[in-house]
Amino acid sequence: MPQLDHRLRLLRRHARGWAAELRPYALDLDGDPDVVLRLRDATAFHHAARLQIPAAFNPSPLVLAGERFLLTSALERVVFCEEIARGDLGMMLALPGASMSGVLVAAIGDRAQQEWFYGRLLERPTWTFFALTEPDGGTDAAGLRTRATESTDGCGWHLTGRKRYISNALRASMGVVFHRTGDGPLGLGAALVDTTAAGFTATAVPTLGVRGAQLGALHLDAVPITAEQLLGRHLSPMRRGSWGWQRTFNLLRPTVAAMAVGLAQAACDHVREHRRVLRPDERDLLARVAGEIEGVRRLTRRAAVAVDADSGSGHLASAAKLRATRLAIGVTRWALGSFGPGARLDQPLLDKFARDATALEYMEGTGNVQRLAVAAALDRGAFDGYPGVGPTATTGGR
Amino acid sequence: MTVVAHWTRPYDAARSVGVEAALADLYDRVAGGALVAGPAGQALAPGPVGRAAERVWPGGAPLRGLDGATTVALPAPVRDADLAAFRGLPGPDGPGWASYRAWLLGLAWLRLGCSAGLLDRIRTHLAGRRAADGPLLRQQLVQATLAEAVTDQLTVEALLTDADPDADSVADLVQAHHQLTAADHALLPVLGAAGFTGDGPGRAVYLSHLLADVYLPAHCDVRMPA
């Protein structure tokens, strides 16, 4: 369903307006990540802070023209995030709210954990962090080194380890820390962590792009947590570990793809707006770029529909993320090139877009991770119309 | 790697010290204390040159009194670099393009050094890392990327080594620069997010690309003397 229905078009139209409010601050935010703190009155800031809170915990959801939006579905997130990223990707990632942690808490948190997490979000605009990546192992879950160890008195746990490249690490007041409690896949876990806890330290990691997201490094020095903070304690070790994580990442990947589509569209818009006179070959190229963006946009929406139907079905999401990242990087570089020599200094917003685009490569699995996932899905016949041929084939395709 | 002797220092500095040091050497070698203006009238100069320059190369125009010549803020991730950016300068024109070829050649050696340095750092970085099924350096997708990049670098080296200093076009050098940019773009993601930090290898790559953006002419800009 690549075409949006009335309800989603309504969301898109409003989100586009909210993003336009943020755009004038995009370059300021690039220079100073604290600029977002001065945008509390912006509509997108206010809404982002309270979205992704499920109906059971949300007394005042977003209502537009009588329609209620929770952004708990991947398709709604895709529509919203594309438009906000079209305003500015750095701003999108700098906004407060449930963000990636919210998807994990919704997927594997128990009722009390969800009440605590969403309750904090409802109190005031609150930033959250999602601490998976580690300095030496990237996002490879099997290589996680951060440990949760049970206290000798049996009264709680302690988290020890290091995380790196964590968005909003310095301004977040809570988030999730991925860790292991033991060796092997059954030893994987995630915990809710309050950033005021003893032993929790966050330091800034300067980046080339999406500087508004203020990436940080976390140093966890025996951070005390209670058993109640271990996410998914009501689930089996597999379901609260790699099984649950995989589904969460599948739900998140179309959102990252949508951000890439929004950024590519922003670069395309910039060329249209600032290069009013185009040669015929340039007009042809612009039309091709617009067509390419639309193709990836539709693939991304399909991927969102697929994970909303089955969160275990992440192969289209991998394809969308792979192609959307290439799109954003390619279109932002093309846009710079279309202004000729000196574009990076003369068009600082486009230079920023091109720097921001490279961040997408590292979000939710690199290009190579997605290529391997797509290849494995092709082998097993997961793509409709492409029968499996490898030893893992399970279906005959269409 | 055999570097033409004249360009050894900017190449080596870019490969193992940093872009700022390499650019200072290149400026010393080519412009003698003047600002080097690109085809859009911009210059990116070492800080000391930017603060003291009195003329613009290649035309030799005095900087003082140039209408519209202004400094430009550096992009946020490199604003701490000891570099100065300008716009509104007279770019290469007429006979200036012949001299400008030497600048593009030296800049290509600098950028080749930067690209080779990136490959060095990637190989060192990956040597100590493992994926689930073995060393990252042995992963076929990684090996393919490194092989393509080193092949690009070798191609550029071959082109630069035998570059004709009196050629009546800069097209070959422009191609070399674009090939280096593409090689860097392919290589950097291999580092993962470590290549995206403002104080990591990506910073030098970004500066290299900023230099290319300031100094690479579009085809229609070049009017070599008859």
mmCIF file of N, CA, C and O in Angstrom, chain B residues 126-192:
data_model
loop_
_atom_site.group_PDB
_atom_site.id
_atom_site.type_symbol
_atom_site.label_atom_id
_atom_site.label_comp_id
_atom_site.label_asym_id
_atom_site.label_seq_id
_atom_site.Cartn_x
_atom_site.Cartn_y
_atom_site.Cartn_z
ATOM 1 N N LEU B 126 40.800 -2.695 11.361
ATOM 2 C CA LEU B 126 40.122 -3.979 11.163
ATOM 3 C C LEU B 126 40.969 -5.162 11.622
ATOM 4 O O LEU B 126 40.418 -6.224 11.939
ATOM 5 N N ALA B 127 42.283 -4.957 11.641
ATOM 6 C CA ALA B 127 43.160 -6.087 11.968
ATOM 7 C C ALA B 127 42.829 -6.667 13.338
ATOM 8 O O ALA B 127 42.974 -7.872 13.566
ATOM 9 N N GLY B 128 42.367 -5.817 14.243
ATOM 10 C CA GLY B 128 42.092 -6.301 15.592
ATOM 11 C C GLY B 128 40.634 -6.616 15.838
ATOM 12 O O GLY B 128 40.242 -6.846 16.980
ATOM 13 N N ARG B 129 39.834 -6.606 14.799
ATOM 14 C CA ARG B 129 38.398 -6.806 15.041
ATOM 15 C C ARG B 129 37.894 -8.087 14.406
ATOM 16 O O ARG B 129 38.378 -8.511 13.374
ATOM 17 N N ARG B 130 36.905 -8.653 15.033
ATOM 18 C CA ARG B 130 36.352 -9.909 14.541
ATOM 19 C C ARG B 130 34.840 -9.802 14.377
ATOM 20 O O ARG B 130 34.176 -9.086 15.125
ATOM 21 N N ALA B 131 34.319 -10.492 13.376
ATOM 22 C CA ALA B 131 32.877 -10.699 13.276
ATOM 23 C C ALA B 131 32.602 -12.077 13.861
ATOM 24 O O ALA B 131 33.531 -12.760 14.330
ATOM 25 N N ALA B 132 31.345 -12.474 13.818
ATOM 26 C CA ALA B 132 30.983 -13.748 14.438
ATOM 27 C C ALA B 132 31.772 -14.914 13.843
ATOM 28 O O ALA B 132 32.123 -15.868 14.538
ATOM 29 N N ASP B 133 32.082 -14.815 12.542
ATOM 30 C CA ASP B 133 32.706 -15.966 11.889
ATOM 31 C C ASP B 133 34.150 -15.702 11.467
ATOM 32 O O ASP B 133 34.631 -16.288 10.502
ATOM 33 N N GLY B 134 34.839 -14.820 12.142
ATOM 34 C CA GLY B 134 36.249 -14.652 11.846
ATOM 35 C C GLY B 134 36.673 -13.208 11.795
ATOM 36 O O GLY B 134 35.874 -12.304 12.050
ATOM 37 N N PRO B 135 37.976 -12.966 11.455
ATOM 38 C CA PRO B 135 38.474 -11.589 11.413
ATOM 39 C C PRO B 135 37.722 -10.765 10.364
ATOM 40 O O PRO B 135 37.427 -11.263 9.275
ATOM 41 N N LEU B 136 37.461 -9.505 10.709
ATOM 42 C CA LEU B 136 36.743 -8.644 9.771
ATOM 43 C C LEU B 136 37.510 -8.465 8.466
ATOM 44 O O LEU B 136 36.923 -8.352 7.393
ATOM 45 N N LEU B 137 38.839 -8.448 8.572
ATOM 46 C CA LEU B 137 39.648 -8.256 7.359
ATOM 47 C C LEU B 137 39.499 -9.401 6.368
ATOM 48 O O LEU B 137 39.874 -9.285 5.216
ATOM 49 N N ARG B 138 38.996 -10.514 6.824
ATOM 50 C CA ARG B 138 38.829 -11.677 5.936
ATOM 51 C C ARG B 138 37.409 -11.766 5.369
ATOM 52 O O ARG B 138 37.113 -12.664 4.594
ATOM 53 N N GLN B 139 36.527 -10.863 5.769
ATOM 54 C CA GLN B 139 35.163 -10.884 5.237
ATOM 55 C C GLN B 139 35.193 -10.482 3.761
ATOM 56 O O GLN B 139 35.817 -9.482 3.395
ATOM 57 N N GLN B 140 34.505 -11.230 2.933
ATOM 58 C CA GLN B 140 34.589 -10.972 1.495
ATOM 59 C C GLN B 140 34.075 -9.587 1.107
ATOM 60 O O GLN B 140 34.649 -8.928 0.245
ATOM 61 N N LEU B 141 32.980 -9.131 1.761
ATOM 62 C CA LEU B 141 32.467 -7.806 1.426
ATOM 63 C C LEU B 141 33.488 -6.733 1.772
ATOM 64 O O LEU B 141 33.651 -5.757 1.042
ATOM 65 N N VAL B 142 34.180 -6.912 2.877
ATOM 66 C CA VAL B 142 35.213 -5.946 3.281
ATOM 67 C C VAL B 142 36.402 -6.024 2.323
ATOM 68 O O VAL B 142 36.916 -5.006 1.849
ATOM 69 N N GLN B 143 36.829 -7.243 2.024
ATOM 70 C CA GLN B 143 37.971 -7.407 1.121
ATOM 71 C C GLN B 143 37.687 -6.782 -0.244
ATOM 72 O O GLN B 143 38.559 -6.156 -0.852
ATOM 73 N N ALA B 144 36.467 -6.966 -0.720
ATOM 74 C CA ALA B 144 36.109 -6.402 -2.027
ATOM 75 C C ALA B 144 36.212 -4.883 -1.999
ATOM 76 O O ALA B 144 36.732 -4.263 -2.938
ATOM 77 N N THR B 145 35.740 -4.283 -0.929
ATOM 78 C CA THR B 145 35.791 -2.816 -0.815
ATOM 79 C C THR B 145 37.237 -2.333 -0.789
ATOM 80 O O THR B 145 37.599 -1.364 -1.477
ATOM 81 N N LEU B 146 38.069 -2.991 0.009
ATOM 82 C CA LEU B 146 39.474 -2.572 0.092
ATOM 83 C C LEU B 146 40.173 -2.769 -1.249
ATOM 84 O O LEU B 146 40.983 -1.928 -1.675
ATOM 85 N N ALA B 147 39.868 -3.862 -1.923
ATOM 86 C CA ALA B 147 40.508 -4.132 -3.212
ATOM 87 C C ALA B 147 40.121 -3.080 -4.251
ATOM 88 O O ALA B 147 40.970 -2.594 -5.012
ATOM 89 N N GLU B 148 38.859 -2.713 -4.271
ATOM 90 C CA GLU B 148 38.425 -1.683 -5.214
ATOM 91 C C GLU B 148 39.102 -0.346 -4.905
ATOM 92 O O GLU B 148 39.529 0.374 -5.817
ATOM 93 N N ALA B 149 39.199 -0.036 -3.632
ATOM 94 C CA ALA B 149 39.772 1.264 -3.255
ATOM 95 C C ALA B 149 41.249 1.332 -3.599
ATOM 96 O O ALA B 149 41.726 2.335 -4.144
ATOM 97 N N VAL B 150 41.990 0.286 -3.297
ATOM 98 C CA VAL B 150 43.424 0.340 -3.594
ATOM 99 C C VAL B 150 43.640 0.357 -5.106
ATOM 100 O O VAL B 150 44.579 0.986 -5.612
ATOM 101 N N THR B 151 42.754 -0.286 -5.839
ATOM 102 C CA THR B 151 42.866 -0.249 -7.298
ATOM 103 C C THR B 151 42.614 1.161 -7.817
ATOM 104 O O THR B 151 43.306 1.642 -8.726
ATOM 105 N N ASP B 152 41.638 1.846 -7.243
ATOM 106 C CA ASP B 152 41.416 3.256 -7.604
ATOM 107 C C ASP B 152 42.655 4.086 -7.297
ATOM 108 O O ASP B 152 43.083 4.921 -8.098
ATOM 109 N N GLN B 153 43.220 3.873 -6.123
ATOM 110 C CA GLN B 153 44.389 4.667 -5.734
ATOM 111 C C GLN B 153 45.575 4.386 -6.665
ATOM 112 O O GLN B 153 46.311 5.301 -7.059
ATOM 113 N N LEU B 154 45.767 3.128 -7.031
ATOM 114 C CA LEU B 154 46.864 2.780 -7.948
ATOM 115 C C LEU B 154 46.638 3.408 -9.324
ATOM 116 O O LEU B 154 47.592 3.845 -9.991
ATOM 117 N N THR B 155 45.393 3.446 -9.747
ATOM 118 C CA THR B 155 45.075 4.063 -11.036
ATOM 119 C C THR B 155 45.407 5.561 -11.008
ATOM 120 O O THR B 155 46.002 6.108 -11.944
ATOM 121 N N VAL B 156 45.017 6.202 -9.929
ATOM 122 C CA VAL B 156 45.301 7.635 -9.795
ATOM 123 C C VAL B 156 46.810 7.868 -9.726
ATOM 124 O O VAL B 156 47.342 8.789 -10.360
ATOM 125 N N GLU B 157 47.492 7.018 -8.981
ATOM 126 C CA GLU B 157 48.951 7.165 -8.882
ATOM 127 C C GLU B 157 49.581 7.076 -10.266
ATOM 128 O O GLU B 157 50.459 7.872 -10.624
ATOM 129 N N ALA B 158 49.134 6.093 -11.057
ATOM 130 C CA ALA B 158 49.684 5.937 -12.404
ATOM 131 C C ALA B 158 49.435 7.177 -13.240
ATOM 132 O O ALA B 158 50.312 7.659 -13.968
ATOM 133 N N LEU B 159 48.231 7.708 -13.100
ATOM 134 C CA LEU B 159 47.883 8.885 -13.884
ATOM 135 C C LEU B 159 48.721 10.091 -13.465
ATOM 136 O O LEU B 159 49.229 10.836 -14.303
ATOM 137 N N LEU B 160 48.888 10.261 -12.167
ATOM 138 C CA LEU B 160 49.633 11.430 -11.679
ATOM 139 C C LEU B 160 51.121 11.311 -11.954
ATOM 140 O O LEU B 160 51.790 12.303 -12.263
ATOM 141 N N THR B 161 51.638 10.100 -11.857
ATOM 142 C CA THR B 161 53.075 9.907 -12.042
ATOM 143 C C THR B 161 53.493 10.303 -13.447
ATOM 144 O O THR B 161 54.554 10.899 -13.658
ATOM 145 N N ASP B 162 52.657 9.974 -14.412
ATOM 146 C CA ASP B 162 53.002 10.273 -15.799
ATOM 147 C C ASP B 162 52.263 11.493 -16.336
ATOM 148 O O ASP B 162 52.171 11.683 -17.545
ATOM 149 N N ALA B 163 51.738 12.307 -15.424
ATOM 150 C CA ALA B 163 50.970 13.470 -15.887
ATOM 151 C C ALA B 163 51.873 14.429 -16.661
ATOM 152 O O ALA B 163 52.995 14.716 -16.244
ATOM 153 N N ASP B 164 51.365 14.902 -17.771
ATOM 154 C CA ASP B 164 52.126 15.833 -18.609
ATOM 155 C C ASP B 164 51.992 17.241 -18.012
ATOM 156 O O ASP B 164 50.898 17.804 -17.996
ATOM 157 N N PRO B 165 53.096 17.825 -17.554
ATOM 158 C CA PRO B 165 52.970 19.146 -16.920
ATOM 159 C C PRO B 165 52.521 20.221 -17.889
ATOM 160 O O PRO B 165 52.006 21.263 -17.476
ATOM 161 N N ASP B 166 52.702 19.974 -19.180
ATOM 162 C CA ASP B 166 52.336 21.007 -20.161
ATOM 163 C C ASP B 166 51.045 20.682 -20.907
ATOM 164 O O ASP B 166 50.764 21.289 -21.944
ATOM 165 N N ALA B 167 50.293 19.731 -20.390
ATOM 166 C CA ALA B 167 49.050 19.356 -21.084
ATOM 167 C C ALA B 167 48.133 20.564 -21.208
ATOM 168 O O ALA B 167 48.156 21.463 -20.359
ATOM 169 N N ASP B 168 47.358 20.581 -22.281
ATOM 170 C CA ASP B 168 46.504 21.749 -22.495
ATOM 171 C C ASP B 168 45.097 21.535 -21.945
ATOM 172 O O ASP B 168 44.154 22.204 -22.342
ATOM 173 N N SER B 169 44.962 20.594 -21.038
ATOM 174 C CA SER B 169 43.669 20.337 -20.406
ATOM 175 C C SER B 169 43.909 19.886 -18.967
ATOM 176 O O SER B 169 44.998 19.384 -18.639
ATOM 177 N N VAL B 170 42.907 20.097 -18.123
ATOM 178 C CA VAL B 170 42.997 19.570 -16.764
ATOM 179 C C VAL B 170 42.035 18.396 -16.583
ATOM 180 O O VAL B 170 41.839 17.917 -15.474
ATOM 181 N N ALA B 171 41.462 17.930 -17.669
ATOM 182 C CA ALA B 171 40.429 16.885 -17.569
ATOM 183 C C ALA B 171 40.963 15.634 -16.885
ATOM 184 O O ALA B 171 40.253 15.000 -16.091
ATOM 185 N N ASP B 172 42.223 15.265 -17.190
ATOM 186 C CA ASP B 172 42.769 14.053 -16.581
ATOM 187 C C ASP B 172 42.882 14.207 -15.062
ATOM 188 O O ASP B 172 42.589 13.282 -14.300
ATOM 189 N N LEU B 173 43.272 15.401 -14.638
ATOM 190 C CA LEU B 173 43.424 15.620 -13.201
ATOM 191 C C LEU B 173 42.062 15.688 -12.501
ATOM 192 O O LEU B 173 41.902 15.201 -11.375
ATOM 193 N N VAL B 174 41.108 16.286 -13.175
ATOM 194 C CA VAL B 174 39.759 16.328 -12.603
ATOM 195 C C VAL B 174 39.238 14.900 -12.413
ATOM 196 O O VAL B 174 38.669 14.557 -11.370
ATOM 197 N N GLN B 175 39.488 14.054 -13.421
ATOM 198 C CA GLN B 175 39.079 12.651 -13.305
ATOM 199 C C GLN B 175 39.766 11.992 -12.113
ATOM 200 O O GLN B 175 39.147 11.250 -11.342
ATOM 201 N N ALA B 176 41.058 12.259 -11.954
ATOM 202 C CA ALA B 176 41.798 11.661 -10.831
ATOM 203 C C ALA B 176 41.175 12.081 -9.503
ATOM 204 O O ALA B 176 40.981 11.265 -8.596
ATOM 205 N N HIS B 177 40.845 13.357 -9.394
ATOM 206 C CA HIS B 177 40.226 13.843 -8.151
ATOM 207 C C HIS B 177 38.885 13.153 -7.900
ATOM 208 O O HIS B 177 38.586 12.738 -6.770
ATOM 209 N N HIS B 178 38.077 13.034 -8.936
ATOM 210 C CA HIS B 178 36.767 12.386 -8.741
ATOM 211 C C HIS B 178 36.940 10.927 -8.337
ATOM 212 O O HIS B 178 36.181 10.400 -7.512
ATOM 213 N N GLN B 179 37.951 10.277 -8.901
ATOM 214 C CA GLN B 179 38.181 8.871 -8.568
ATOM 215 C C GLN B 179 38.598 8.735 -7.095
ATOM 216 O O GLN B 179 38.191 7.793 -6.410
ATOM 217 N N LEU B 180 39.385 9.689 -6.629
ATOM 218 C CA LEU B 180 39.787 9.658 -5.215
ATOM 219 C C LEU B 180 38.582 9.875 -4.300
ATOM 220 O O LEU B 180 38.439 9.213 -3.268
ATOM 221 N N THR B 181 37.739 10.813 -4.684
ATOM 222 C CA THR B 181 36.537 11.071 -3.883
ATOM 223 C C THR B 181 35.683 9.806 -3.796
ATOM 224 O O THR B 181 35.211 9.429 -2.715
ATOM 225 N N ALA B 182 35.527 9.146 -4.940
ATOM 226 C CA ALA B 182 34.706 7.923 -4.949
ATOM 227 C C ALA B 182 35.350 6.836 -4.096
ATOM 228 O O ALA B 182 34.650 6.104 -3.371
ATOM 229 N N ALA B 183 36.666 6.723 -4.172
ATOM 230 C CA ALA B 183 37.354 5.703 -3.363
ATOM 231 C C ALA B 183 37.148 5.976 -1.874
ATOM 232 O O ALA B 183 36.865 5.061 -1.086
ATOM 233 N N ASP B 184 37.261 7.238 -1.490
ATOM 234 C CA ASP B 184 37.052 7.593 -0.077
ATOM 235 C C ASP B 184 35.625 7.275 0.362
ATOM 236 O O ASP B 184 35.399 6.763 1.459
ATOM 237 N N HIS B 185 34.683 7.620 -0.497
ATOM 238 C CA HIS B 185 33.279 7.365 -0.158
ATOM 239 C C HIS B 185 33.033 5.875 0.056
ATOM 240 O O HIS B 185 32.256 5.481 0.915
ATOM 241 N N ALA B 186 33.687 5.052 -0.741
ATOM 242 C CA ALA B 186 33.500 3.606 -0.589
ATOM 243 C C ALA B 186 34.213 3.089 0.658
ATOM 244 O O ALA B 186 33.716 2.181 1.334
ATOM 245 N N LEU B 187 35.374 3.679 0.948
ATOM 246 C CA LEU B 187 36.191 3.159 2.052
ATOM 247 C C LEU B 187 35.647 3.519 3.432
ATOM 248 O O LEU B 187 35.651 2.693 4.345
ATOM 249 N N LEU B 188 35.239 4.759 3.588
ATOM 250 C CA LEU B 188 34.959 5.260 4.932
ATOM 251 C C LEU B 188 33.939 4.420 5.705
ATOM 252 O O LEU B 188 34.126 4.177 6.904
ATOM 253 N N PRO B 189 32.870 3.942 5.063
ATOM 254 C CA PRO B 189 31.898 3.153 5.829
ATOM 255 C C PRO B 189 32.481 1.871 6.429
ATOM 256 O O PRO B 189 31.908 1.331 7.383
ATOM 257 N N VAL B 190 33.599 1.398 5.882
ATOM 258 C CA VAL B 190 34.191 0.172 6.434
ATOM 259 C C VAL B 190 34.596 0.376 7.894
ATOM 260 O O VAL B 190 34.627 -0.562 8.685
ATOM 261 N N LEU B 191 34.897 1.608 8.251
ATOM 262 C CA LEU B 191 35.281 1.900 9.633
ATOM 263 C C LEU B 191 34.089 1.895 10.579
ATOM 264 O O LEU B 191 34.270 2.000 11.791
ATOM 265 N N GLY B 192 32.895 1.796 10.037
ATOM 266 C CA GLY B 192 31.728 1.932 10.888
ATOM 267 C C GLY B 192 31.638 3.361 11.408
ATOM 268 O O GLY B 192 32.200 4.297 10.821
#
